[in-house]
PDB file of N, CA and C in Angstrom:
ATOM      1  N   GLU G 192      39.234 -54.427-131.201  1.00 56.00           N
ATOM      2  CA  GLU G 192      37.906 -54.223-130.648  1.00 56.00           C
ATOM      3  C   GLU G 192      37.726 -52.796-130.125  1.00 56.00           C
ATOM      4  N   THR G 193      38.713 -52.247-129.442  1.00 56.00           N
ATOM      5  CA  THR G 193      38.555 -50.904-128.883  1.00 56.00           C
ATOM      6  C   THR G 193      38.483 -49.825-129.959  1.00 56.00           C
ATOM      7  N   MET G 194      38.983 -50.099-131.137  1.00 64.00           N
ATOM      8  CA  MET G 194      38.974 -49.104-132.207  1.00 64.00           C
ATOM      9  C   MET G 194      37.579 -48.894-132.796  1.00 64.00           C
ATOM     10  N   ARG G 195      36.632 -49.742-132.449  1.00 73.00           N
ATOM     11  CA  ARG G 195      35.274 -49.609-132.983  1.00 73.00           C
ATOM     12  C   ARG G 195      34.438 -48.594-132.220  1.00 73.00           C
ATOM     13  N   HIS G 196      34.864 -48.220-131.034  1.00 75.00           N
ATOM     14  CA  HIS G 196      34.093 -47.316-130.191  1.00 75.00           C
ATOM     15  C   HIS G 196      34.453 -45.862-130.479  1.00 75.00           C
ATOM     16  N   PRO G 197      33.459 -44.976-130.395  1.00 87.00           N
ATOM     17  CA  PRO G 197      33.787 -43.544-130.521  1.00 87.00           C
ATOM     18  C   PRO G 197      34.789 -43.148-129.441  1.00 87.00           C
ATOM     19  N   THR G 198      35.637 -42.208-129.782  1.00 88.00           N
ATOM     20  CA  THR G 198      36.684 -41.754-128.876  1.00 88.00           C
ATOM     21  C   THR G 198      36.432 -40.306-128.491  1.00 88.00           C
ATOM     22  N   GLU G 199      36.627 -40.005-127.220  1.00 93.00           N
ATOM     23  CA  GLU G 199      36.509 -38.632-126.740  1.00 93.00           C
ATOM     24  C   GLU G 199      37.864 -38.190-126.209  1.00 93.00           C
ATOM     25  N   ALA G 200      38.326 -37.036-126.665  1.00 95.00           N
ATOM     26  CA  ALA G 200      39.606 -36.489-126.227  1.00 95.00           C
ATOM     27  C   ALA G 200      39.365 -35.236-125.403  1.00 95.00           C
ATOM     28  N   SER G 201      40.224 -35.038-124.418  1.00 96.00           N
ATOM     29  CA  SER G 201      40.182 -33.810-123.625  1.00 96.00           C
ATOM     30  C   SER G 201      41.600 -33.496-123.159  1.00 96.00           C
ATOM     31  N   TRP G 202      41.820 -32.292-122.704  1.00 97.00           N
ATOM     32  CA  TRP G 202      43.134 -31.865-122.256  1.00 97.00           C
ATOM     33  C   TRP G 202      42.957 -30.762-121.225  1.00 97.00           C
ATOM     34  N   ASN G 203      44.008 -30.597-120.433  1.00 96.00           N
ATOM     35  CA  ASN G 203      44.052 -29.527-119.450  1.00 96.00           C
ATOM     36  C   ASN G 203      45.515 -29.177-119.210  1.00 96.00           C
ATOM     37  N   LEU G 204      45.787 -28.406-118.188  1.00 94.00           N
ATOM     38  CA  LEU G 204      47.165 -27.991-117.926  1.00 94.00           C
ATOM     39  C   LEU G 204      48.080 -29.160-117.602  1.00 94.00           C
ATOM     40  N   GLU G 205      47.515 -30.264-117.097  1.00 95.00           N
ATOM     41  CA  GLU G 205      48.322 -31.418-116.698  1.00 95.00           C
ATOM     42  C   GLU G 205      48.632 -32.377-117.834  1.00 95.00           C
ATOM     43  N   GLY G 206      47.696 -32.551-118.786  1.00 96.00           N
ATOM     44  CA  GLY G 206      47.951 -33.530-119.828  1.00 96.00           C
ATOM     45  C   GLY G 206      46.791 -33.754-120.764  1.00 96.00           C
ATOM     46  N   TYR G 207      46.866 -34.847-121.494  1.00 97.00           N
ATOM     47  CA  TYR G 207      45.924 -35.218-122.550  1.00 97.00           C
ATOM     48  C   TYR G 207      45.228 -36.517-122.163  1.00 97.00           C
ATOM     49  N   SER G 208      43.903 -36.553-122.328  1.00 96.00           N
ATOM     50  CA  SER G 208      43.102 -37.728-121.967  1.00 96.00           C
ATOM     51  C   SER G 208      42.310 -38.212-123.170  1.00 96.00           C
ATOM     52  N   VAL G 209      42.168 -39.514-123.257  1.00 93.00           N
ATOM     53  CA  VAL G 209      41.351 -40.143-124.290  1.00 93.00           C
ATOM     54  C   VAL G 209      40.502 -41.201-123.614  1.00 93.00           C
ATOM     55  N   SER G 210      39.225 -41.272-123.996  1.00 93.00           N
ATOM     56  CA  SER G 210      38.365 -42.296-123.423  1.00 93.00           C
ATOM     57  C   SER G 210      37.415 -42.845-124.480  1.00 93.00           C
ATOM     58  N   THR G 211      37.036 -44.093-124.271  1.00 88.00           N
ATOM     59  CA  THR G 211      36.026 -44.768-125.085  1.00 88.00           C
ATOM     60  C   THR G 211      35.032 -45.404-124.117  1.00 88.00           C
ATOM     61  N   ALA G 212      34.086 -46.131-124.640  1.00 87.00           N
ATOM     62  CA  ALA G 212      33.122 -46.824-123.780  1.00 87.00           C
ATOM     63  C   ALA G 212      33.792 -47.903-122.938  1.00 87.00           C
ATOM     64  N   THR G 213      34.976 -48.352-123.353  1.00 86.00           N
ATOM     65  CA  THR G 213      35.615 -49.471-122.652  1.00 86.00           C
ATOM     66  C   THR G 213      36.952 -49.146-121.993  1.00 86.00           C
ATOM     67  N   SER G 214      37.492 -47.953-122.234  1.00 87.00           N
ATOM     68  CA  SER G 214      38.797 -47.641-121.647  1.00 87.00           C
ATOM     69  C   SER G 214      38.993 -46.137-121.514  1.00 87.00           C
ATOM     70  N   ALA G 215      39.970 -45.775-120.693  1.00 92.00           N
ATOM     71  CA  ALA G 215      40.332 -44.366-120.520  1.00 92.00           C
ATOM     72  C   ALA G 215      41.819 -44.280-120.208  1.00 92.00           C
ATOM     73  N   SER G 216      42.434 -43.193-120.673  1.00 93.00           N
ATOM     74  CA  SER G 216      43.859 -43.000-120.447  1.00 93.00           C
ATOM     75  C   SER G 216      44.148 -41.511-120.334  1.00 93.00           C
ATOM     76  N   THR G 217      44.977 -41.151-119.379  1.00 96.00           N
ATOM     77  CA  THR G 217      45.459 -39.778-119.250  1.00 96.00           C
ATOM     78  C   THR G 217      46.972 -39.830-119.174  1.00 96.00           C
ATOM     79  N   ILE G 218      47.609 -38.992-119.962  1.00 96.00           N
ATOM     80  CA  ILE G 218      49.067 -38.936-119.981  1.00 96.00           C
ATOM     81  C   ILE G 218      49.491 -37.499-119.714  1.00 96.00           C
ATOM     82  N   ALA G 219      50.370 -37.321-118.751  1.00 97.00           N
ATOM     83  CA  ALA G 219      50.888 -35.999-118.426  1.00 97.00           C
ATOM     84  C   ALA G 219      51.707 -35.472-119.597  1.00 97.00           C
ATOM     85  N   TRP G 220      51.645 -34.160-119.820  1.00 96.00           N
ATOM     86  CA  TRP G 220      52.407 -33.579-120.921  1.00 96.00           C
ATOM     87  C   TRP G 220      53.880 -33.958-120.844  1.00 96.00           C
ATOM     88  N   ASN G 221      54.449 -33.919-119.639  1.00 95.00           N
ATOM     89  CA  ASN G 221      55.889 -34.193-119.534  1.00 95.00           C
ATOM     90  C   ASN G 221      56.245 -35.670-119.703  1.00 95.00           C
ATOM     91  N   ASP G 222      55.252 -36.543-119.850  1.00 96.00           N
ATOM     92  CA  ASP G 222      55.525 -37.950-120.140  1.00 96.00           C
ATOM     93  C   ASP G 222      55.624 -38.228-121.644  1.00 96.00           C
ATOM     94  N   TYR G 223      55.272 -37.239-122.460  1.00 97.00           N
ATOM     95  CA  TYR G 223      55.405 -37.386-123.903  1.00 97.00           C
ATOM     96  C   TYR G 223      56.823 -37.046-124.336  1.00 97.00           C
ATOM     97  N   TYR G 224      57.230 -37.605-125.436  1.00 97.00           N
ATOM     98  CA  TYR G 224      58.526 -37.324-126.061  1.00 97.00           C
ATOM     99  C   TYR G 224      58.493 -35.939-126.725  1.00 97.00           C
ATOM    100  N   GLY G 225      57.365 -35.620-127.341  1.00 97.00           N
ATOM    101  CA  GLY G 225      57.195 -34.351-128.029  1.00 97.00           C
ATOM    102  C   GLY G 225      55.863 -34.336-128.752  1.00 97.00           C
ATOM    103  N   TRP G 226      55.643 -33.300-129.517  1.00 97.00           N
ATOM    104  CA  TRP G 226      54.414 -33.207-130.303  1.00 97.00           C
ATOM    105  C   TRP G 226      54.721 -32.563-131.642  1.00 97.00           C
ATOM    106  N   SER G 227      53.804 -32.789-132.571  1.00 97.00           N
ATOM    107  CA  SER G 227      53.925 -32.222-133.897  1.00 97.00           C
ATOM    108  C   SER G 227      52.524 -31.956-134.422  1.00 97.00           C
ATOM    109  N   ALA G 228      52.412 -30.997-135.314  1.00 97.00           N
ATOM    110  CA  ALA G 228      51.104 -30.699-135.895  1.00 97.00           C
ATOM    111  C   ALA G 228      51.282 -30.078-137.269  1.00 97.00           C
ATOM    112  N   ASP G 229      50.336 -30.378-138.137  1.00 97.00           N
ATOM    113  CA  ASP G 229      50.216 -29.679-139.403  1.00 97.00           C
ATOM    114  C   ASP G 229      48.743 -29.312-139.550  1.00 97.00           C
ATOM    115  N   GLU G 230      48.322 -28.916-140.714  1.00 97.00           N
ATOM    116  CA  GLU G 230      46.937 -28.476-140.879  1.00 97.00           C
ATOM    117  C   GLU G 230      45.921 -29.609-140.755  1.00 97.00           C
ATOM    118  N   LYS G 231      46.363 -30.861-140.831  1.00 98.00           N
ATOM    119  CA  LYS G 231      45.439 -31.998-140.797  1.00 98.00           C
ATOM    120  C   LYS G 231      45.481 -32.827-139.517  1.00 98.00           C
ATOM    121  N   MET G 232      46.607 -32.848-138.829  1.00 97.00           N
ATOM    122  CA  MET G 232      46.784 -33.813-137.745  1.00 97.00           C
ATOM    123  C   MET G 232      47.640 -33.239-136.622  1.00 97.00           C
ATOM    124  N   VAL G 233      47.327 -33.657-135.388  1.00 97.00           N
ATOM    125  CA  VAL G 233      48.187 -33.397-134.239  1.00 97.00           C
ATOM    126  C   VAL G 233      48.727 -34.750-133.791  1.00 97.00           C
ATOM    127  N   LEU G 234      50.034 -34.835-133.570  1.00 97.00           N
ATOM    128  CA  LEU G 234      50.665 -36.060-133.090  1.00 97.00           C
ATOM    129  C   LEU G 234      51.173 -35.838-131.676  1.00 97.00           C
ATOM    130  N   PHE G 235      50.793 -36.724-130.772  1.00 97.00           N
ATOM    131  CA  PHE G 235      51.300 -36.740-129.411  1.00 97.00           C
ATOM    132  C   PHE G 235      52.301 -37.891-129.366  1.00 97.00           C
ATOM    133  N   MET G 236      53.576 -37.568-129.310  1.00 97.00           N
ATOM    134  CA  MET G 236      54.618 -38.564-129.523  1.00 97.00           C
ATOM    135  C   MET G 236      55.121 -39.172-128.213  1.00 97.00           C
ATOM    136  N   HIS G 237      55.047 -40.496-128.141  1.00 96.00           N
ATOM    137  CA  HIS G 237      55.608 -41.245-127.012  1.00 96.00           C
ATOM    138  C   HIS G 237      57.087 -41.531-127.265  1.00 96.00           C
ATOM    139  N   ALA G 238      57.453 -41.647-128.531  1.00 96.00           N
ATOM    140  CA  ALA G 238      58.812 -41.902-129.006  1.00 96.00           C
ATOM    141  C   ALA G 238      58.841 -41.429-130.457  1.00 96.00           C
ATOM    142  N   PRO G 239      59.994 -41.360-131.085  1.00 92.00           N
ATOM    143  CA  PRO G 239      60.041 -40.873-132.466  1.00 92.00           C
ATOM    144  C   PRO G 239      59.121 -41.624-133.435  1.00 92.00           C
ATOM    145  N   ASN G 240      58.872 -42.893-133.180  1.00 93.00           N
ATOM    146  CA  ASN G 240      58.040 -43.679-134.102  1.00 93.00           C
ATOM    147  C   ASN G 240      56.808 -44.291-133.426  1.00 93.00           C
ATOM    148  N   PHE G 241      56.387 -43.734-132.291  1.00 95.00           N
ATOM    149  CA  PHE G 241      55.207 -44.227-131.580  1.00 95.00           C
ATOM    150  C   PHE G 241      54.419 -43.021-131.097  1.00 95.00           C
ATOM    151  N   PHE G 242      53.181 -42.873-131.600  1.00 95.00           N
ATOM    152  CA  PHE G 242      52.433 -41.660-131.298  1.00 95.00           C
ATOM    153  C   PHE G 242      50.924 -41.898-131.356  1.00 95.00           C
ATOM    154  N   GLN G 243      50.202 -40.975-130.740  1.00 93.00           N
ATOM    155  CA  GLN G 243      48.752 -40.917-130.850  1.00 93.00           C
ATOM    156  C   GLN G 243      48.436 -39.825-131.868  1.00 93.00           C
ATOM    157  N   MET G 244      47.388 -40.036-132.653  1.00 94.00           N
ATOM    158  CA  MET G 244      46.997 -39.061-133.668  1.00 94.00           C
ATOM    159  C   MET G 244      45.643 -38.468-133.305  1.00 94.00           C
ATOM    160  N   LEU G 245      45.500 -37.171-133.531  1.00 95.00           N
ATOM    161  CA  LEU G 245      44.222 -36.495-133.369  1.00 95.00           C
ATOM    162  C   LEU G 245      43.953 -35.706-134.644  1.00 95.00           C
ATOM    163  N   PRO G 246      42.970 -36.130-135.444  1.00 95.00           N
ATOM    164  CA  PRO G 246      42.653 -35.389-136.668  1.00 95.00           C
ATOM    165  C   PRO G 246      42.078 -34.019-136.308  1.00 95.00           C
ATOM    166  N   ARG G 247      42.640 -32.982-136.881  1.00 97.00           N
ATOM    167  CA  ARG G 247      42.209 -31.631-136.542  1.00 97.00           C
ATOM    168  C   ARG G 247      40.794 -31.338-137.030  1.00 97.00           C
ATOM    169  N   HIS G 248      40.316 -32.057-138.051  1.00 96.00           N
ATOM    170  CA  HIS G 248      38.954 -31.830-138.528  1.00 96.00           C
ATOM    171  C   HIS G 248      37.913 -32.252-137.485  1.00 96.00           C
ATOM    172  N   ALA G 249      38.340 -33.040-136.491  1.00 94.00           N
ATOM    173  CA  ALA G 249      37.431 -33.466-135.421  1.00 94.00           C
ATOM    174  C   ALA G 249      37.254 -32.374-134.357  1.00 94.00           C
ATOM    175  N   LEU G 250      38.037 -31.312-134.449  1.00 96.00           N
ATOM    176  CA  LEU G 250      37.994 -30.237-133.464  1.00 96.00           C
ATOM    177  C   LEU G 250      37.299 -29.004-134.032  1.00 96.00           C
ATOM    178  N   SER G 251      36.593 -28.290-133.165  1.00 97.00           N
ATOM    179  CA  SER G 251      36.080 -26.987-133.562  1.00 97.00           C
ATOM    180  C   SER G 251      37.265 -26.014-133.592  1.00 97.00           C
ATOM    181  N   ASN G 252      37.086 -24.858-134.173  1.00 97.00           N
ATOM    182  CA  ASN G 252      38.166 -23.866-134.186  1.00 97.00           C
ATOM    183  C   ASN G 252      38.587 -23.496-132.768  1.00 97.00           C
ATOM    184  N   GLU G 253      37.616 -23.376-131.868  1.00 98.00           N
ATOM    185  CA  GLU G 253      37.915 -23.029-130.485  1.00 98.00           C
ATOM    186  C   GLU G 253      38.709 -24.137-129.796  1.00 98.00           C
ATOM    187  N   GLN G 254      38.320 -25.377-130.030  1.00 97.00           N
ATOM    188  CA  GLN G 254      39.052 -26.507-129.452  1.00 97.00           C
ATOM    189  C   GLN G 254      40.476 -26.570-129.995  1.00 97.00           C
ATOM    190  N   ASP G 255      40.621 -26.353-131.289  1.00 97.00           N
ATOM    191  CA  ASP G 255      41.938 -26.386-131.914  1.00 97.00           C
ATOM    192  C   ASP G 255      42.836 -25.313-131.303  1.00 97.00           C
ATOM    193  N   GLU G 256      42.341 -24.109-131.172  1.00 97.00           N
ATOM    194  CA  GLU G 256      43.126 -23.026-130.578  1.00 97.00           C
ATOM    195  C   GLU G 256      43.474 -23.335-129.128  1.00 97.00           C
ATOM    196  N   ASP G 257      42.523 -23.889-128.387  1.00 98.00           N
ATOM    197  CA  ASP G 257      42.757 -24.225-126.985  1.00 98.00           C
ATOM    198  C   ASP G 257      43.825 -25.315-126.858  1.00 98.00           C
ATOM    199  N   LEU G 258      43.727 -26.364-127.673  1.00 97.00           N
ATOM    200  CA  LEU G 258      44.713 -27.439-127.627  1.00 97.00           C
ATOM    201  C   LEU G 258      46.101 -26.915-127.984  1.00 97.00           C
ATOM    202  N   MET G 259      46.208 -26.126-129.052  1.00 97.00           N
ATOM    203  CA  MET G 259      47.508 -25.584-129.437  1.00 97.00           C
ATOM    204  C   MET G 259      48.082 -24.718-128.317  1.00 97.00           C
ATOM    205  N   GLY G 260      47.235 -23.948-127.662  1.00 97.00           N
ATOM    206  CA  GLY G 260      47.691 -23.136-126.539  1.00 97.00           C
ATOM    207  C   GLY G 260      48.209 -23.980-125.393  1.00 97.00           C
ATOM    208  N   HIS G 261      47.493 -25.061-125.062  1.00 96.00           N
ATOM    209  CA  HIS G 261      47.949 -25.962-123.999  1.00 96.00           C
ATOM    210  C   HIS G 261      49.272 -26.626-124.365  1.00 96.00           C
ATOM    211  N   LEU G 262      49.402 -27.053-125.606  1.00 96.00           N
ATOM    212  CA  LEU G 262      50.653 -27.693-126.035  1.00 96.00           C
ATOM    213  C   LEU G 262      51.819 -26.709-125.950  1.00 96.00           C
ATOM    214  N   GLU G 263      51.601 -25.491-126.385  1.00 95.00           N
ATOM    215  CA  GLU G 263      52.686 -24.510-126.352  1.00 95.00           C
ATOM    216  C   GLU G 263      53.067 -24.137-124.923  1.00 95.00           C
ATOM    217  N   LYS G 264      52.099 -24.104-124.015  1.00 95.00           N
ATOM    218  CA  LYS G 264      52.380 -23.770-122.612  1.00 95.00           C
ATOM    219  C   LYS G 264      52.926 -24.953-121.819  1.00 95.00           C
ATOM    220  N   SER G 265      52.780 -26.151-122.357  1.00 94.00           N
ATOM    221  CA  SER G 265      53.139 -27.362-121.624  1.00 94.00           C
ATOM    222  C   SER G 265      54.638 -27.519-121.403  1.00 94.00           C
ATOM    223  N   GLY G 266      55.445 -26.861-122.203  1.00 93.00           N
ATOM    224  CA  GLY G 266      56.894 -27.050-122.132  1.00 93.00           C
ATOM    225  C   GLY G 266      57.365 -28.239-122.938  1.00 93.00           C
ATOM    226  N   LEU G 267      56.426 -28.983-123.511  1.00 94.00           N
ATOM    227  CA  LEU G 267      56.762 -30.133-124.345  1.00 94.00           C
ATOM    228  C   LEU G 267      57.347 -29.634-125.661  1.00 94.00           C
ATOM    229  N   ARG G 268      58.388 -30.281-126.132  1.00 95.00           N
ATOM    230  CA  ARG G 268      59.030 -29.799-127.347  1.00 95.00           C
ATOM    231  C   ARG G 268      58.211 -30.121-128.586  1.00 95.00           C
ATOM    232  N   ARG G 269      58.187 -29.156-129.484  1.00 96.00           N
ATOM    233  CA  ARG G 269      57.536 -29.354-130.772  1.00 96.00           C
ATOM    234  C   ARG G 269      58.553 -29.914-131.731  1.00 96.00           C
ATOM    235  N   ILE G 270      58.184 -30.989-132.382  1.00 94.00           N
ATOM    236  CA  ILE G 270      59.099 -31.690-133.284  1.00 94.00           C
ATOM    237  C   ILE G 270      58.650 -31.507-134.715  1.00 94.00           C
TER     238      ILE G 270
END
C-alpha cells in the first residue's frame, strides 16, 4: 500500500530522509552500512543485501551534485 504514494527524498549533513503521504523516515548517515552509485541509481545500504534505491533520473543535476557531495562528506564508505 505505501508503494502507491509519491515519495519525497531529502538529505542534509545528518542523514537521508524519505516521506510519503502516510509515512516518514530519517536515517543518520552513520547508521548505513555503505552506499553505492552508478549513472542510473544511488543505493543507500543497510546491509550488503538490503538497501534503499534512489533513481538518479528523479534528481535535477543540482540535486545529484548536492547528494553526492553529502555522501562523500558523510564518512560513509562507498561500496
